[in-house]
CSV table of C-alpha atoms in Angstrom, one decimal:
chain,number,residue,atom,x,y,z
B,1,LYS,CA,35.2,74.7,70.4
B,2,ALA,CA,35.8,76.1,73.7
B,3,GLY,CA,33.3,78.5,75.0
B,4,VAL,CA,33.8,81.7,77.0
B,5,THR,CA,35.8,81.1,79.7
B,6,GLN,CA,35.8,83.5,83.0
B,7,THR,CA,37.8,82.8,85.7
B,8,PRO,CA,37.7,82.8,88.8
B,9,ARG,CA,34.3,81.5,89.4
B,10,TYR,CA,34.0,82.1,93.1
B,11,LEU,CA,35.9,84.9,95.3
B,12,ILE,CA,35.0,86.3,98.1
B,13,LYS,CA,36.4,89.7,99.4
B,14,THR,CA,36.8,92.3,101.7
B,15,ARG,CA,34.6,95.8,101.6
B,16,GLY,CA,37.7,97.8,100.4
B,17,GLN,CA,39.5,95.9,98.3
B,18,GLN,CA,39.8,95.4,94.7
B,19,VAL,CA,38.9,92.4,92.9
B,20,THR,CA,39.8,91.7,88.7
B,21,LEU,CA,38.3,89.1,87.0
B,22,SER,CA,39.3,87.5,83.8
B,23,CYS,CA,37.4,86.1,80.6
B,24,SER,CA,38.8,84.3,76.9
B,25,PRO,CA,36.3,84.6,74.4
B,26,ILE,CA,35.5,82.1,72.3
B,27,SER,CA,38.3,81.6,69.6
B,28,GLY,CA,38.3,84.2,67.0
B,29,HIS,CA,35.7,86.5,68.6
B,30,ARG,CA,36.8,89.9,68.9
B,31,SER,CA,34.2,91.5,71.0
B,32,VAL,CA,34.2,90.9,74.6
B,33,SER,CA,31.2,92.9,77.1
B,34,TRP,CA,30.8,92.6,80.5
B,35,TYR,CA,27.1,92.3,82.3
B,36,GLN,CA,26.7,92.4,86.1
B,37,GLN,CA,23.7,90.3,87.5
B,38,THR,CA,21.8,90.5,90.6
B,39,PRO,CA,18.8,89.2,91.8
B,40,GLY,CA,17.0,93.1,92.2
B,41,GLN,CA,18.8,94.5,89.0
B,42,GLY,CA,18.6,91.6,86.3
B,43,LEU,CA,21.4,91.5,83.7
B,44,GLN,CA,23.2,95.4,84.1
B,45,PHE,CA,25.7,96.1,81.0
B,46,LEU,CA,28.9,97.2,82.2
B,47,PHE,CA,31.4,97.9,79.0
B,48,GLU,CA,32.1,96.5,75.6
B,49,TYR,CA,35.5,96.5,73.9
B,50,PHE,CA,36.7,95.4,70.4
B,51,SER,CA,39.8,95.9,68.9
B,52,GLU,CA,41.3,97.1,72.2
B,53,THR,CA,39.1,99.8,72.7
B,54,GLN,CA,35.9,100.4,75.1
B,55,ARG,CA,32.8,101.2,72.4
B,56,ASN,CA,30.1,101.0,74.8
B,57,LYS,CA,29.8,101.7,78.6
B,58,GLY,CA,27.2,101.2,81.2
B,59,ASN,CA,26.0,103.6,84.3
B,60,PHE,CA,28.7,102.3,86.6
B,61,PRO,CA,30.7,104.3,88.9
B,62,GLY,CA,34.3,104.7,87.9
B,63,ARG,CA,35.6,102.0,90.5
B,64,PHE,CA,34.6,99.6,87.5
B,65,SER,CA,37.0,99.3,84.9
B,66,GLY,CA,38.3,97.4,82.5
B,67,ARG,CA,40.5,96.3,79.4
B,68,GLN,CA,41.1,93.5,76.2
B,69,PHE,CA,44.5,92.8,75.3
B,70,SER,CA,45.3,92.1,71.7
B,71,ASN,CA,44.7,88.5,72.1
B,72,SER,CA,40.8,89.4,72.7
B,73,ARG,CA,40.8,88.4,76.2
B,74,SER,CA,39.4,91.0,78.9
B,75,GLU,CA,39.9,91.5,82.0
B,76,MET,CA,37.3,94.2,84.5
B,77,ASN,CA,38.4,95.5,87.5
B,78,VAL,CA,36.4,96.8,90.5
B,79,SER,CA,38.3,98.8,93.4
B,80,THR,CA,36.9,99.8,96.5
B,81,LEU,CA,34.8,97.2,97.0
B,82,GLU,CA,30.9,97.9,98.7
B,83,LEU,CA,28.6,95.4,100.0
B,84,GLY,CA,26.5,96.4,96.9
B,85,ASP,CA,29.2,95.0,94.5
B,86,SER,CA,28.1,91.7,95.4
B,87,ALA,CA,26.9,90.1,92.0
B,88,LEU,CA,27.4,87.2,89.4
B,89,TYR,CA,29.6,89.0,86.8
B,90,LEU,CA,29.0,87.9,83.2
B,91,CYS,CA,31.3,88.3,80.7
B,92,ALA,CA,30.1,87.8,76.7
B,93,SER,CA,31.6,87.5,73.2
B,94,SER,CA,30.8,87.9,69.7
B,95,TYR,CA,32.9,87.9,66.5
B,96,VAL,CA,32.4,91.6,66.0
B,97,PRO,CA,30.4,94.4,67.6
B,98,GLY,CA,26.6,93.7,66.4
B,99,ASP,CA,26.6,89.9,66.2
B,100,THR,CA,25.6,87.1,68.4
B,101,ILE,CA,26.8,87.4,72.1
B,102,TYR,CA,27.3,83.7,73.8
B,103,PHE,CA,27.7,83.8,77.5
B,104,GLY,CA,30.2,82.3,80.0
B,105,GLU,CA,29.4,80.9,83.0
B,106,GLY,CA,30.5,84.1,85.2
B,107,SER,CA,32.3,85.0,88.2
B,108,TRP,CA,30.1,84.8,91.7
B,109,LEU,CA,31.6,87.8,93.9
B,110,THR,CA,31.1,87.8,97.4
B,111,VAL,CA,31.7,91.0,99.3
B,112,VAL,CA,31.9,90.5,103.0
W,1,GLY,CA,18.3,104.5,75.8
W,2,GLU,CA,16.3,101.1,75.0
W,3,ASN,CA,13.7,99.8,78.0
W,4,VAL,CA,12.6,96.2,77.2
W,5,GLU,CA,9.5,95.0,80.0
W,6,GLN,CA,9.4,91.5,79.8
W,7,HIS,CA,6.2,89.5,81.5
W,8,PRO,CA,5.2,87.8,83.2
W,9,SER,CA,7.7,87.5,86.0
W,10,THR,CA,7.1,83.8,87.2
W,11,LEU,CA,5.5,81.3,85.2
W,12,SER,CA,3.8,77.8,86.2
W,13,VAL,CA,3.0,75.2,83.6
W,14,GLN,CA,1.9,71.7,83.7
W,15,GLU,CA,4.5,69.3,81.6
W,16,GLY,CA,3.1,69.0,78.0
W,17,ASP,CA,1.4,72.3,77.8
W,18,SER,CA,2.4,75.7,76.6
W,19,ALA,CA,4.1,78.9,77.6
W,20,VAL,CA,4.5,82.0,76.3
W,21,ILE,CA,7.0,84.6,77.4
W,22,LYS,CA,5.9,88.3,76.5
W,23,CYS,CA,8.6,91.5,75.4
W,24,THR,CA,8.4,95.2,74.8
W,25,TYR,CA,11.1,97.5,73.1
W,26,SER,CA,11.3,100.9,73.1
W,27,ASP,CA,13.5,102.0,70.2
W,28,SER,CA,12.3,101.5,67.1
W,29,ALA,CA,15.8,101.0,65.6
W,30,SER,CA,15.9,98.2,67.4
W,31,ASN,CA,16.2,95.0,65.1
W,32,TYR,CA,17.6,91.8,67.0
W,33,PHE,CA,16.0,89.9,69.2
W,34,PRO,CA,17.8,87.5,71.0
W,35,TRP,CA,16.2,84.9,73.6
W,36,TYR,CA,18.6,83.3,76.6
W,37,LYS,CA,17.9,80.4,78.9
W,38,GLN,CA,19.5,80.5,82.2
W,39,GLU,CA,20.1,77.6,84.6
W,40,LEU,CA,20.8,77.7,88.1
W,41,GLY,CA,24.3,78.6,88.8
W,42,LYS,CA,25.1,78.9,85.1
W,43,GLY,CA,25.5,81.9,82.8
W,44,PRO,CA,22.6,82.7,79.8
W,45,GLN,CA,22.6,80.5,77.0
W,46,LEU,CA,21.6,81.7,73.7
W,47,ILE,CA,18.2,79.5,72.7
W,48,ILE,CA,16.5,81.4,69.7
W,49,ASP,CA,16.8,85.0,67.9
W,50,ILE,CA,14.9,86.5,65.7
W,51,ARG,CA,15.8,89.9,63.6
W,52,SER,CA,13.6,92.8,62.2
W,53,ASN,CA,13.1,91.3,58.8
W,54,VAL,CA,11.5,88.1,60.1
W,55,GLY,CA,7.9,87.9,61.7
W,56,GLU,CA,8.5,84.5,63.1
W,57,LYS,CA,11.1,81.7,63.9
W,58,LYS,CA,11.0,78.4,65.0
W,59,ASP,CA,13.7,75.3,66.5
W,60,GLN,CA,11.6,72.1,67.3
W,61,ARG,CA,9.4,73.2,70.4
W,62,ILE,CA,10.3,76.9,70.8
W,63,ALA,CA,9.1,79.7,68.4
W,64,VAL,CA,9.8,83.6,68.5
W,65,THR,CA,7.4,86.2,66.9
W,66,LEU,CA,7.8,89.6,66.3
W,67,ASN,CA,5.4,92.2,65.6
W,68,LYS,CA,7.2,95.4,64.8
W,69,THR,CA,4.3,97.8,64.3
W,70,ALA,CA,3.8,97.4,68.1
W,71,LYS,CA,7.5,97.0,69.4
W,72,HIS,CA,6.6,93.3,71.4
W,73,PHE,CA,8.3,90.2,70.7
W,74,SER,CA,7.5,86.9,72.5
W,75,LEU,CA,8.9,83.4,72.9
W,76,HIS,CA,6.5,80.2,72.4
W,77,ILE,CA,7.6,77.1,74.2
W,78,THR,CA,5.4,73.8,73.4
W,79,GLU,CA,5.3,70.4,75.1
W,80,THR,CA,6.9,72.2,77.9
W,81,GLN,CA,9.2,69.4,80.0
W,82,PRO,CA,10.3,69.7,83.5
W,83,GLU,CA,14.2,70.6,81.7
W,84,ASP,CA,12.6,73.5,80.3
W,85,SER,CA,12.1,75.0,84.3
W,86,ALA,CA,14.7,77.9,84.0
W,87,VAL,CA,15.0,81.6,84.1
W,88,TYR,CA,14.5,83.1,80.3
W,89,PHE,CA,15.3,86.4,79.3
W,90,CYS,CA,14.4,88.5,76.4
W,91,ALA,CA,17.1,91.2,74.9
W,92,SER,CA,16.7,93.9,71.7
W,93,ARG,CA,19.8,95.4,70.1
W,94,GLY,CA,19.6,98.3,67.6
W,95,GLY,CA,22.5,97.7,65.2
W,96,TYR,CA,26.1,98.1,66.8
W,97,GLN,CA,24.3,98.9,70.1
W,98,LYS,CA,24.6,97.3,73.7
W,99,VAL,CA,22.4,94.3,74.2
W,100,THR,CA,19.3,95.8,76.4
W,101,PHE,CA,17.6,92.4,78.3
W,102,GLY,CA,14.4,92.1,80.2
W,103,THR,CA,14.1,91.7,83.8
W,104,GLY,CA,13.5,87.9,83.2
W,105,THR,CA,10.7,85.0,83.6
W,106,LYS,CA,11.4,82.3,85.8
W,107,LEU,CA,9.4,79.4,84.4
W,108,GLN,CA,8.6,76.3,86.4
W,109,VAL,CA,7.4,72.9,84.5
W,110,ILE,CA,5.2,70.7,87.1
W,111,PRO,CA,5.9,67.2,86.1
């Protein structure tokens, strides 16, 4: 079956703009989590959703937000982009919270 | 919150030799420890995981050991091959909490 699908794979935005990233989990998976990966900070947890509800949230400013739809697909949004937001954004899914997580290929965001 | 330390940050081995990556965690409630391999330009891929009721788990050339008393776990790769070159991440999780990752180990296997 298909893995975790993230779109778009690559994008370039200008400082101050906003961006929306999309994630389709593995079929049957109902939990989706998001991570930011940068060379200096490693894999940082953003948030986790299950049944359209945010269950956990990492230490990121309010500019970072997300949501989950009834079909378990998820989106994350970053508003008022800063240069430091340039990173690989990874989505991961699992059957339920606490189960093994599987990652997508990520969305590469460059802010100029 | 949970803190996971991973060592070494870089590791170079000759093809055919073994590689060992070590991680320590801080939360005694952690009970699930996965390992991920990330190749250049790709997302992390789960390669093996272990739960706290098991001390060791093997899958072909890969093995993971867990010492709950000392709060550390290790990844062992035997007979390394060039395709094992990648960044490896350890992680831990307690119950339904979020997964916490180590800082990664860049493994280079020299042919």
